Short mmCIF file of C-alpha atoms in Angstrom, two decimals:
data_model
loop_
_atom_site.label_atom_id
_atom_site.label_comp_id
_atom_site.label_asym_id
_atom_site.label_seq_id
_atom_site.Cartn_x
_atom_site.Cartn_y
_atom_site.Cartn_z
CA MET Q 1 59.84 57.20 66.08
CA ASN Q 2 60.67 54.08 68.09
CA GLU Q 3 61.22 54.10 71.83
CA SER Q 4 64.99 53.47 71.53
CA TYR Q 5 65.43 56.54 69.30
CA ARG Q 6 63.33 58.71 71.66
CA LEU Q 7 65.40 57.64 74.69
CA GLY Q 8 68.63 58.31 72.73
CA GLU Q 9 67.45 61.83 71.93
CA GLN Q 10 66.59 62.43 75.60
CA SER Q 11 70.04 61.19 76.63
CA ILE Q 12 71.74 63.63 74.23
CA ILE Q 13 69.54 66.56 75.36
CA ALA Q 14 70.23 65.79 79.04
CA HIS Q 15 73.98 65.64 78.30
CA LEU Q 16 73.85 69.07 76.59
CA GLN Q 17 71.90 70.51 79.52
CA ARG Q 18 74.52 69.27 81.97
CA LEU Q 19 77.24 70.88 79.86
CA ALA Q 20 75.27 74.15 79.75
CA ASN Q 21 75.07 74.06 83.56
CA GLY Q 22 78.85 73.81 83.86
CA ALA Q 23 79.32 70.08 84.39
CA SER Q 24 82.64 69.79 82.55
CA THR Q 25 83.32 66.17 83.60
CA THR Q 26 80.10 64.66 82.26
CA GLU Q 27 80.42 62.08 79.46
CA LEU Q 28 77.92 60.86 76.87
CA ASP Q 29 77.56 57.08 76.65
CA VAL Q 30 77.75 56.81 72.86
CA ALA Q 31 77.66 52.98 72.92
CA ALA Q 32 74.21 53.11 74.54
CA LEU Q 33 72.73 55.26 71.74
CA PRO Q 34 70.75 53.72 68.87
CA PRO Q 35 72.85 53.23 65.69
CA GLU Q 36 71.25 56.17 63.86
CA LEU Q 37 72.35 58.58 66.69
CA CYS Q 38 75.88 57.22 67.29
CA ALA Q 39 77.45 59.49 64.66
CA ILE Q 40 75.82 62.54 66.28
CA GLY Q 41 77.03 61.43 69.73
CA GLU Q 42 80.59 60.89 68.51
CA GLN Q 43 80.64 64.33 66.85
CA LEU Q 44 79.40 65.93 70.08
CA GLN Q 45 82.18 64.24 72.05
CA LYS Q 46 84.84 65.41 69.57
CA THR Q 47 83.47 68.98 69.58
CA PHE Q 48 83.41 69.02 73.37
CA ALA Q 49 87.01 67.76 73.54
CA ILE Q 50 88.15 70.53 71.16
CA LEU Q 51 86.30 73.16 73.21
CA GLN Q 52 87.88 71.83 76.40
CA GLN Q 53 91.36 72.11 74.88
CA GLU Q 54 90.68 75.68 73.72
CA ARG Q 55 89.34 76.59 77.14
CA GLU Q 56 92.43 75.18 78.83
CA LEU Q 57 94.65 77.13 76.44
CA LEU Q 58 92.73 80.32 77.16
CA GLU Q 59 92.98 79.76 80.92
CA ARG Q 60 96.65 78.95 80.57
CA GLY Q 61 97.23 82.20 78.70
CA ALA Q 62 95.25 84.14 81.31
CA TYR Q 63 96.86 82.65 84.42
CA ILE Q 64 100.08 80.80 83.42
CA ASP Q 65 103.45 82.21 82.33
CA SER Q 66 104.53 80.45 79.15
CA LEU Q 67 108.28 80.41 79.88
CA THR Q 68 108.33 79.17 83.46
CA ASN Q 69 104.92 77.43 83.75
CA LEU Q 70 104.36 79.47 86.92
CA GLY Q 71 101.28 81.54 87.57
CA ASN Q 72 101.38 84.97 85.95
CA ARG Q 73 100.03 88.32 87.20
CA GLY Q 74 96.46 87.21 86.53
CA GLY Q 75 97.08 84.02 88.51
CA LEU Q 76 98.55 86.02 91.38
CA ASP Q 77 95.56 88.37 91.49
CA ARG Q 78 93.16 85.42 91.49
CA HIS Q 79 95.07 83.65 94.30
CA VAL Q 80 95.37 86.77 96.47
CA ASP Q 81 91.67 87.51 95.95
CA GLN Q 82 90.86 84.05 97.32
CA LEU Q 83 93.07 84.58 100.38
CA TRP Q 84 91.57 88.01 100.99
CA ARG Q 85 88.00 86.70 100.83
CA LYS Q 86 88.92 84.02 103.39
CA GLY Q 87 90.65 86.58 105.61
CA THR Q 88 93.77 84.39 105.66
CA PRO Q 89 97.01 86.05 106.86
CA PHE Q 90 99.95 85.39 104.55
CA THR Q 91 103.45 86.55 103.68
CA CYS Q 92 104.36 87.75 100.21
CA ALA Q 93 107.86 88.21 98.81
CA TYR Q 94 108.51 90.47 95.84
CA ILE Q 95 111.59 89.15 94.01
CA ASP Q 96 113.49 90.94 91.24
CA ILE Q 97 116.24 89.29 89.15
CA ASP Q 98 119.44 91.36 89.28
CA ARG Q 99 120.77 92.71 85.97
CA LEU Q 100 118.51 90.73 83.63
CA LYS Q 101 118.61 93.54 81.06
CA HIS Q 102 122.41 93.42 81.11
CA CYS Q 103 122.26 89.67 80.47
CA ASN Q 104 119.84 90.09 77.55
CA ASP Q 105 121.85 92.94 76.00
CA LYS Q 106 125.26 91.28 76.37
CA PHE Q 107 124.53 87.57 75.88
CA GLY Q 108 121.19 87.51 74.06
CA HIS Q 109 117.62 86.68 75.07
CA THR Q 110 118.21 82.93 74.90
CA GLU Q 111 120.79 83.26 77.67
CA GLY Q 112 118.44 85.69 79.43
CA ASN Q 113 115.71 83.03 79.42
CA ARG Q 114 118.18 80.50 80.88
CA TYR Q 115 119.00 83.04 83.59
CA ILE Q 116 115.29 83.43 84.41
CA LEU Q 117 114.78 79.66 84.55
CA ASN Q 118 117.87 79.26 86.76
CA ILE Q 119 116.42 81.74 89.27
CA CYS Q 120 113.00 80.10 89.00
CA ARG Q 121 114.47 76.64 89.71
CA ALA Q 122 116.43 77.92 92.72
CA LEU Q 123 113.30 79.53 94.18
CA THR Q 124 111.00 76.57 93.64
CA GLU Q 125 113.51 74.15 95.18
CA THR Q 126 113.45 76.08 98.44
CA MET Q 127 109.67 76.49 98.65
CA GLU Q 128 107.41 74.81 101.19
CA PRO Q 129 104.53 72.60 99.93
CA ASP Q 130 101.85 75.20 100.73
CA GLU Q 131 103.61 78.06 98.89
CA LEU Q 132 103.07 79.35 95.36
CA LEU Q 133 105.44 81.26 93.07
CA PHE Q 134 104.27 83.62 90.32
CA ARG Q 135 106.14 85.38 87.53
CA ILE Q 136 104.43 88.76 87.13
CA GLY Q 137 106.89 90.42 84.72
CA GLY Q 138 110.11 89.89 82.81
CA ASP Q 139 112.35 89.91 85.89
CA GLU Q 140 109.72 90.00 88.66
CA PHE Q 141 108.43 87.13 90.80
CA VAL Q 142 106.07 86.99 93.77
CA LEU Q 143 106.12 84.18 96.32
CA ILE Q 144 103.03 83.67 98.52
CA SER Q 145 103.33 81.76 101.80
CA PRO Q 146 100.29 81.29 104.08
CA THR Q 147 102.35 79.85 106.96
CA THR Q 148 105.91 81.23 107.00
CA ASP Q 149 106.41 84.52 108.82
CA GLU Q 150 108.30 87.48 107.38
CA ALA Q 151 111.64 86.91 109.12
CA GLU Q 152 111.76 83.18 108.28
CA LEU Q 153 111.01 83.80 104.62
CA GLU Q 154 113.68 86.51 104.44
CA GLN Q 155 116.25 84.13 105.93
CA ARG Q 156 115.34 81.37 103.48
CA LEU Q 157 115.53 83.69 100.46
CA GLU Q 158 118.85 85.05 101.70
CA ARG Q 159 120.27 81.51 101.85
CA THR Q 160 118.94 80.76 98.35
CA ARG Q 161 120.51 83.93 96.98
CA ALA Q 162 123.87 83.19 98.66
CA ASN Q 163 123.89 79.65 97.20
CA LEU Q 164 123.13 81.03 93.73
CA ILE Q 165 125.95 83.56 93.93
CA GLU Q 166 128.41 80.91 95.14
CA ALA Q 167 127.38 78.46 92.41
CA THR Q 168 127.83 81.01 89.59
CA SER Q 169 130.96 82.81 90.83
CA ASP Q 170 133.45 80.30 89.42
CA GLY Q 171 133.69 82.08 86.06
CA LYS Q 172 132.00 79.29 84.11
CA ALA Q 173 128.59 80.95 84.02
CA PRO Q 174 128.20 84.01 81.75
CA MET Q 175 127.42 86.16 84.78
CA ILE Q 176 126.87 85.86 88.52
CA ALA Q 177 123.23 85.00 89.24
CA SER Q 178 121.43 86.83 92.03
CA PHE Q 179 118.15 88.44 92.93
CA SER Q 180 116.80 91.09 95.32
CA PHE Q 181 113.71 90.66 97.46
CA GLY Q 182 111.39 92.26 99.98
CA CYS Q 183 108.86 90.49 102.24
CA SER Q 184 105.62 91.70 103.77
CA ARG Q 185 103.22 89.95 106.17
CA VAL Q 186 99.57 90.96 105.81
CA ASP Q 187 96.38 90.19 107.72
CA PRO Q 188 93.19 91.19 105.87
CA LEU Q 189 91.06 90.88 109.02
CA ALA Q 190 93.34 93.34 110.87
CA GLY Q 191 92.61 96.08 108.35
CA ASP Q 192 95.63 95.63 106.07
CA THR Q 193 95.15 96.54 102.41
CA ARG Q 194 96.55 95.10 99.20
CA ARG Q 195 98.01 98.49 98.32
CA GLN Q 196 99.94 98.52 101.61
CA MET Q 197 101.18 95.00 100.94
CA THR Q 198 102.41 95.82 97.44
CA LYS Q 199 104.00 99.13 98.44
CA ASP Q 200 105.71 97.64 101.48
CA ALA Q 201 107.19 94.57 99.77
CA ASP Q 202 108.16 96.51 96.65
CA ARG Q 203 109.99 99.23 98.60
CA LYS Q 204 111.82 96.66 100.71
CA MET Q 205 112.90 94.87 97.53
CA TYR Q 206 114.30 98.05 95.95
CA ARG Q 207 116.03 98.95 99.20
CA TYR Q 208 117.66 95.52 99.22
CA LYS Q 209 118.76 95.94 95.59
CA LEU Q 210 120.24 99.33 96.44
CA MET Q 211 122.32 98.07 99.35
CA TYR Q 212 123.33 94.52 98.35
CA ARG Q 213 123.89 94.54 94.61
CA VAL Q 214 126.39 91.98 93.30
CA GLN Q 215 129.37 93.25 91.33
CA GLN Q 216 129.89 91.36 88.08
CA PRO Q 217 133.47 90.38 87.04
CA LYS Q 218 135.18 93.33 85.38
CA GLU Q 219 136.27 92.96 81.75
CA ASN Q 220 139.87 93.74 80.85
CA ASP Q 221 138.92 96.36 78.30
CA ALA Q 222 136.29 98.08 80.45
CA SER Q 223 136.99 101.74 80.98
CA MET Q 224 137.46 102.78 84.58
CA ARG Q 225 137.09 106.32 85.83
CA PRO Q 226 139.08 107.15 88.96
CA ILE Q 227 137.02 107.68 92.09
CA ALA Q 228 138.59 111.08 92.68
CA ASP Q 229 137.35 112.27 89.27
CA GLN Q 230 133.73 111.38 89.96
CA PRO Q 231 131.46 113.97 91.56
CA PRO Q 232 128.86 112.32 93.83
CA CYS Q 233 126.04 113.76 91.73
CA ASN Q 234 125.55 116.25 88.92
CA ASP Q 235 125.08 119.60 90.66
CA ARG Q 236 122.25 120.82 88.44
CA VAL Q 237 120.29 117.58 88.86
CA PHE Q 238 120.92 117.51 92.62
CA GLN Q 239 119.77 121.09 93.13
CA ALA Q 240 116.71 120.57 90.92
CA ILE Q 241 115.71 117.67 93.17
CA SER Q 242 116.53 119.74 96.26
CA MET Q 243 114.31 122.63 95.19
CA SER Q 244 111.29 120.36 94.74
CA SER Q 245 110.54 120.59 98.47
CA GLU Q 246 111.04 123.33 101.04
CA THR Q 247 110.99 120.94 103.97
CA ARG Q 248 113.12 118.03 102.75
CA TYR Q 249 116.89 118.30 102.43
CA PRO Q 250 118.72 115.65 100.37
CA PHE Q 251 122.41 115.12 101.03
CA ILE Q 252 125.31 113.05 99.61
CA LEU Q 253 128.49 112.33 101.59
CA ASN Q 254 131.62 110.81 100.10
CA LEU Q 255 132.85 108.78 103.07
CA ASP Q 256 136.27 108.24 101.48
CA THR Q 257 137.18 111.89 100.82
CA GLY Q 258 134.94 113.81 103.23
CA GLU Q 259 133.30 115.74 100.38
CA SER Q 260 129.55 116.31 100.49
CA GLN Q 261 126.61 117.89 98.72
CA TRP Q 262 123.74 119.62 100.54
CA SER Q 263 120.64 121.33 99.26
CA ILE Q 264 120.52 125.12 99.15
CA ASN Q 265 117.51 124.92 101.50
CA ALA Q 266 119.61 123.11 104.13
CA VAL Q 267 122.27 125.82 103.84
CA ARG Q 268 119.57 128.45 104.34
CA ASP Q 269 117.65 126.80 107.19
CA PHE Q 270 120.60 125.44 109.22
CA ASP Q 271 123.30 128.01 108.49
CA LEU Q 272 125.67 125.56 106.81
CA PRO Q 273 128.93 127.09 105.53
CA SER Q 274 128.33 126.00 101.91
CA GLN Q 275 126.66 123.42 99.71
CA HIS Q 276 129.92 121.42 99.50
CA PRO Q 277 131.46 121.39 102.99
CA TYR Q 278 134.17 118.93 104.03
CA ASN Q 279 133.76 116.80 107.19
CA SER Q 280 130.06 117.62 107.17
CA LEU Q 281 129.20 114.88 109.68
CA ASP Q 282 131.09 116.76 112.40
CA MET Q 283 129.58 120.01 111.17
CA TRP Q 284 126.07 118.53 111.43
CA LEU Q 285 126.66 116.89 114.82
CA ALA Q 286 127.70 120.29 116.22
CA ARG Q 287 124.17 121.53 115.46
CA VAL Q 288 122.39 118.54 117.06
CA HIS Q 289 120.82 119.13 120.48
CA PRO Q 290 123.33 118.22 123.25
CA GLU Q 291 120.90 115.69 124.78
CA ASP Q 292 120.50 113.91 121.42
CA ARG Q 293 124.07 114.17 120.16
CA ASP Q 294 125.61 111.02 121.68
CA ASN Q 295 122.87 108.79 120.29
CA VAL Q 296 123.08 110.40 116.85
CA ARG Q 297 126.88 110.10 116.79
CA SER Q 298 126.65 106.44 117.79
CA GLU Q 299 124.28 105.59 114.92
CA LEU Q 300 126.26 107.57 112.35
CA ASP Q 301 129.45 105.80 113.44
CA MET Q 302 127.76 102.48 112.66
CA VAL Q 303 127.00 103.74 109.14
CA VAL Q 304 130.50 105.16 108.56
CA ASN Q 305 132.14 101.93 109.77
CA GLY Q 306 129.93 99.81 107.52
CA ALA Q 307 128.15 97.99 110.37
CA TRP Q 308 124.80 99.47 109.25
CA HIS Q 309 123.64 100.24 105.74
CA PHE Q 310 120.49 102.07 106.84
CA HIS Q 311 119.96 104.95 109.25
CA TYR Q 312 116.58 106.28 110.37
CA MET Q 313 116.38 108.60 113.36
CA GLN Q 314 114.56 111.61 114.77
CA TYR Q 315 116.35 114.29 116.76
CA ARG Q 316 116.62 118.06 117.32
CA VAL Q 317 118.88 120.33 115.25
CA MET Q 318 119.59 124.04 115.75
CA ASN Q 319 118.30 126.13 112.86
CA THR Q 320 119.47 129.50 111.54
CA ALA Q 321 117.28 131.31 114.08
CA GLY Q 322 119.07 129.57 116.96
CA LYS Q 323 116.05 127.40 117.80
CA TYR Q 324 115.90 123.61 117.78
CA ALA Q 325 113.83 122.05 115.01
CA LEU Q 326 112.68 118.45 115.13
CA CYS Q 327 114.30 116.65 112.18
CA GLU Q 328 113.92 113.15 110.79
CA CYS Q 329 116.80 111.60 108.86
CA THR Q 330 116.63 108.60 106.53
CA GLY Q 331 119.90 107.56 104.91
CA TYR Q 332 121.69 104.68 103.19
CA ARG Q 333 125.31 103.64 103.04
CA LEU Q 334 126.38 102.59 99.54
CA ASP Q 335 129.51 100.44 99.59
CA SER Q 336 132.34 101.25 97.20
CA THR Q 337 133.04 99.53 93.89
CA GLU Q 338 136.08 99.70 91.60
CA THR Q 339 134.84 103.02 90.23
CA GLU Q 340 132.63 104.39 93.02
CA PRO Q 341 133.43 105.55 96.57
CA ASN Q 342 131.73 104.61 99.82
CA MET Q 343 128.83 107.01 100.10
CA TYR Q 344 126.15 107.99 102.60
CA VAL Q 345 123.03 109.26 100.83
CA GLY Q 346 119.76 110.35 102.36
CA ILE Q 347 117.20 112.99 103.12
CA ILE Q 348 116.42 115.07 106.21
CA ILE Q 349 112.84 116.16 106.86
CA ASN Q 350 112.31 119.32 108.89
CA ARG Q 351 109.29 118.30 110.95
CA SER Q 352 108.74 121.88 112.12
CA LEU Q 353 107.93 122.77 108.50
CA ALA Q 354 106.71 119.54 106.94
CA ASP Q 355 103.10 119.07 105.92
CA THR Q 356 102.84 115.93 108.07
CA THR Q 357 103.59 117.90 111.25
CA ASP Q 358 101.03 118.49 113.96
CA SER Q 359 100.64 122.26 114.28
CA VAL Q 360 100.05 122.22 118.06
CA THR Q 361 102.99 120.08 119.22
CA GLY Q 362 105.47 120.26 116.33
CA LEU Q 363 105.61 116.45 116.26
CA GLY Q 364 104.82 114.26 113.27
CA ASP Q 365 101.10 113.60 112.82
CA ILE Q 366 99.24 110.32 112.27
CA HIS Q 367 100.35 110.19 108.61
CA ALA Q 368 103.99 110.57 109.62
CA LEU Q 369 103.47 107.88 112.29
CA VAL Q 370 102.06 105.39 109.78
CA ASN Q 371 104.95 106.10 107.40
CA ALA Q 372 107.49 105.67 110.22
CA ILE Q 373 106.09 102.26 111.19
CA GLY Q 374 106.17 101.33 107.52
CA GLU Q 375 109.85 102.28 107.41
CA MET Q 376 110.52 100.15 110.51
CA ARG Q 377 109.00 97.17 108.70
CA ARG Q 378 111.67 97.44 106.04
CA VAL Q 379 114.55 97.07 108.50
CA ALA Q 380 115.22 93.83 110.38
CA ARG Q 381 115.46 95.35 113.86
CA LYS Q 382 113.58 94.92 117.10
CA ALA Q 383 111.32 97.79 118.09
CA GLY Q 384 109.62 99.24 121.13
CA LEU Q 385 106.54 101.44 121.07
CA VAL Q 386 105.28 103.59 123.92
CA ALA Q 387 101.77 105.03 123.73
CA ILE Q 388 100.77 107.96 125.93
CA LYS Q 389 97.29 109.39 126.35
CA ILE Q 390 96.52 112.68 128.10
CA ASP Q 391 93.14 112.15 129.76
CA ASP Q 392 90.51 114.86 130.32
CA ILE Q 393 91.61 117.16 127.48
CA ALA Q 394 87.95 117.61 126.57
CA LYS Q 395 87.26 118.84 130.13
CA VAL Q 396 90.21 121.25 129.94
CA ASN Q 397 88.87 122.61 126.66
CA ALA Q 398 85.38 123.01 128.14
CA ARG Q 399 86.57 124.80 131.30
CA PHE Q 400 89.55 126.88 130.14
CA GLY Q 401 89.19 126.98 126.33
CA PHE Q 402 90.91 125.24 123.45
CA ASP Q 403 94.08 127.30 123.82
CA ALA Q 404 94.53 125.76 127.29
CA GLY Q 405 94.07 122.26 125.92
CA ASP Q 406 96.62 122.95 123.17
CA ARG Q 407 99.03 124.24 125.79
CA VAL Q 408 98.74 121.01 127.81
CA LEU Q 409 99.47 118.98 124.65
CA ALA Q 410 102.39 121.24 123.63
CA GLU Q 411 104.02 121.06 127.08
CA SER Q 412 103.47 117.31 127.15
CA ALA Q 413 105.23 117.03 123.77
CA ALA Q 414 108.19 119.06 125.07
CA CYS Q 415 108.44 116.77 128.08
CA LEU Q 416 108.35 113.71 125.82
CA MET Q 417 111.27 115.11 123.82
CA ASP Q 418 113.31 115.50 127.01
CA CYS Q 419 112.49 111.94 128.10
CA SER Q 420 113.43 110.38 124.74
CA ARG Q 421 116.74 112.30 124.32
CA GLY Q 422 117.04 111.42 120.66
CA LYS Q 423 116.68 107.68 121.29
CA GLY Q 424 113.34 107.47 119.53
CA ARG Q 425 110.86 109.28 117.31
CA LEU Q 426 107.76 111.00 118.64
CA PHE Q 427 104.37 111.54 117.05
CA ARG Q 428 100.99 112.92 117.98
CA SER Q 429 98.78 110.08 116.84
CA THR Q 430 95.15 111.14 117.22
CA GLY Q 431 93.56 113.57 119.68
CA PRO Q 432 95.39 113.46 123.03
CA MET Q 433 97.40 110.33 122.13
CA PHE Q 434 101.16 110.29 121.50
CA VAL Q 435 103.35 107.43 120.25
CA ALA Q 436 107.12 107.06 120.69
CA LEU Q 437 109.01 104.61 118.45
CA PHE Q 438 112.35 103.13 119.49
CA ASP Q 439 114.75 101.06 117.35
CA GLU Q 440 117.15 98.52 118.80
CA LEU Q 441 116.22 99.15 122.44
CA ASP Q 442 115.84 96.15 124.73
CA PRO Q 443 112.41 95.78 126.38
CA GLU Q 444 113.96 96.81 129.70
CA GLU Q 445 115.28 100.04 128.16
CA THR Q 446 111.91 100.81 126.55
CA ASP Q 447 110.14 100.16 129.86
CA ALA Q 448 112.61 102.48 131.59
CA VAL Q 449 111.71 105.28 129.15
CA ALA Q 450 108.01 104.61 129.75
CA GLU Q 451 108.53 104.83 133.52
CA GLU Q 452 110.37 108.13 133.12
CA ILE Q 453 107.50 109.44 131.03
CA GLU Q 454 105.04 108.47 133.78
CA ARG Q 455 107.13 110.37 136.35
CA PHE Q 456 107.65 113.57 134.42
CA LEU Q 457 104.86 113.91 131.86
CA GLY Q 458 102.23 114.83 134.40
CA SER Q 459 104.04 118.04 135.42
CA PRO Q 460 101.65 120.81 136.53
CA VAL Q 461 100.48 123.44 134.04
CA LEU Q 462 99.39 126.87 135.32
CA PHE Q 463 96.18 128.47 134.07
CA GLY Q 464 96.38 131.80 135.86
CA SER Q 465 96.52 130.85 139.52
CA PHE Q 466 95.06 127.37 138.89
CA GLU Q 467 97.57 124.54 138.85
CA TYR Q 468 96.51 121.65 136.63
CA GLN Q 469 98.24 118.28 136.52
CA PRO Q 470 97.02 116.17 133.59
CA PRO Q 471 96.12 112.52 134.28
CA ILE Q 472 97.84 110.17 131.83
CA ARG Q 473 97.95 106.55 130.67
CA VAL Q 474 101.09 104.84 129.36
CA ALA Q 475 101.38 101.49 127.56
CA THR Q 476 104.30 99.72 125.90
CA LEU Q 477 104.51 97.21 123.07
CA HIS Q 478 107.69 95.19 122.38
CA LEU Q 479 108.31 93.65 118.96
CA ASP Q 480 111.18 91.37 117.97
CA ALA Q 481 110.55 92.65 114.44
CA VAL Q 482 107.93 94.90 112.88
CA ASP Q 483 106.26 92.22 110.78
CA ARG Q 484 102.75 93.64 110.47
CA GLN Q 485 101.08 96.54 108.75
CA PRO Q 486 100.92 99.84 110.70
CA VAL Q 487 97.15 99.76 111.24
CA SER Q 488 97.36 96.37 112.96
CA ILE Q 489 100.12 97.55 115.32
CA LEU Q 490 98.33 100.82 116.14
CA ASN Q 491 95.10 98.95 116.90
CA GLU Q 492 96.94 96.68 119.34
CA LEU Q 493 98.68 99.66 120.93
CA LYS Q 494 95.38 101.50 121.35
CA ALA Q 495 93.82 98.45 123.02
CA LEU Q 496 96.77 98.21 125.45
CA LEU Q 497 96.40 101.90 126.24
CA GLU Q 498 92.72 101.54 127.09
CA GLU Q 499 93.59 98.79 129.58
CA ALA Q 500 96.48 100.70 131.16
CA PRO Q 501 95.97 102.16 134.65
CA GLN Q 502 95.62 105.92 134.89
CA VAL Q 503 98.31 108.01 136.55
CA PRO Q 504 96.01 110.35 138.52
CA GLY Q 505 96.05 114.11 138.07
CA THR Q 506 93.86 117.09 138.87
CA LYS Q 507 90.12 116.33 138.92
CA LEU Q 508 88.05 118.78 136.92
CA ASP Q 509 84.60 117.41 137.81
#
């Protein structure tokens, strides 16, 4: 074996070792090989090129959507994993094409693919350079933005959607193009989870689809059923849903006719006249606590008049026993169509019975609090949070017993209800800590409520002949929009509470 052949062999072996170690860009200098090894070198290069192509095809199938050339679900998971490992905050938008199935069924899948690509093009044209778009299902997209906040991304997507609707409403396109979306800002280092991100954005997207669906042009031969002939919901289905929970009362109100449907449990627990009363809003308002009634009436008027499409409020309602139960109402206004009336649909949770109720105070517990903040994220409104901590509960328990400590917390909760007057929702967070949530209140109004709490919450409690005034701390947090996960907000609120000055009370040392 001559020296040239031996060096050629070593060159080929070194090249194969580099390939085995993952060096995909290395090249073999075939021209430098001795003539008897050139054929082997050329075959190696061809084999490597084929393997590279197959690898790229496999990666493309694993991470790229074949129709749109966007990343697919695998690509999204890989990208989010990278952001999570870095601890990078980002905003995600879950986007769902409206009525894609209708397009496929009526005009064929070729037109359906054009519809998908039209939406894809509109979304990519509005994206910033640092953003990525993924198609994770037939009609589902996810947009990831590391820089844009939640409100800005919502505004941009709203403009894109409006432009799409305008461009396809001239009758030339087979159908009006639109999409629904929901945005969520997450911060891995603040304790947010991927499950929270997905659930939050997905629920906001479906809420958007529910409230802002686009009506397609009506065909001349389409059958139309008069609104008056349509019951709001099949009675058997409605009551089956109603009976699935003892503490949650679904309702449906026809805002055009005054008809309504209520669960049998609501009739039982709140002494309603029937399951189908007329003018049920007035009937319900008559049962609301007098101190809460004006605020409740004001919000419901906004829904009835069409100014708001979402209502979420906590207030007191008189039950069948003549006592006031803390209730939480979540409802949606559904605008009328050619065949459907204006409707108000929702569910009322009886917090005095619900499994997320604190047994000592009757307020929602930490799970209810986290859910409430999650609901606030899905509505573009400003928010105020007031945190209250009753200090020295451990000393009260040690000196007078746990019943005494529970009594202090229960009387504090009652005082908080009086101070809020139906303007906000109250929760016992953890231990001796309470949180009040307020929608649409200016910072000055929230601060005024906090000051009233400081004045009245420390009212004396009698233990026999001993008068005890609990020391408290109060802190407020003002948000232009709830654009973070609940755990991040609660951590900030807890830190503010620890720094807040104590309103002195009785010393038990």
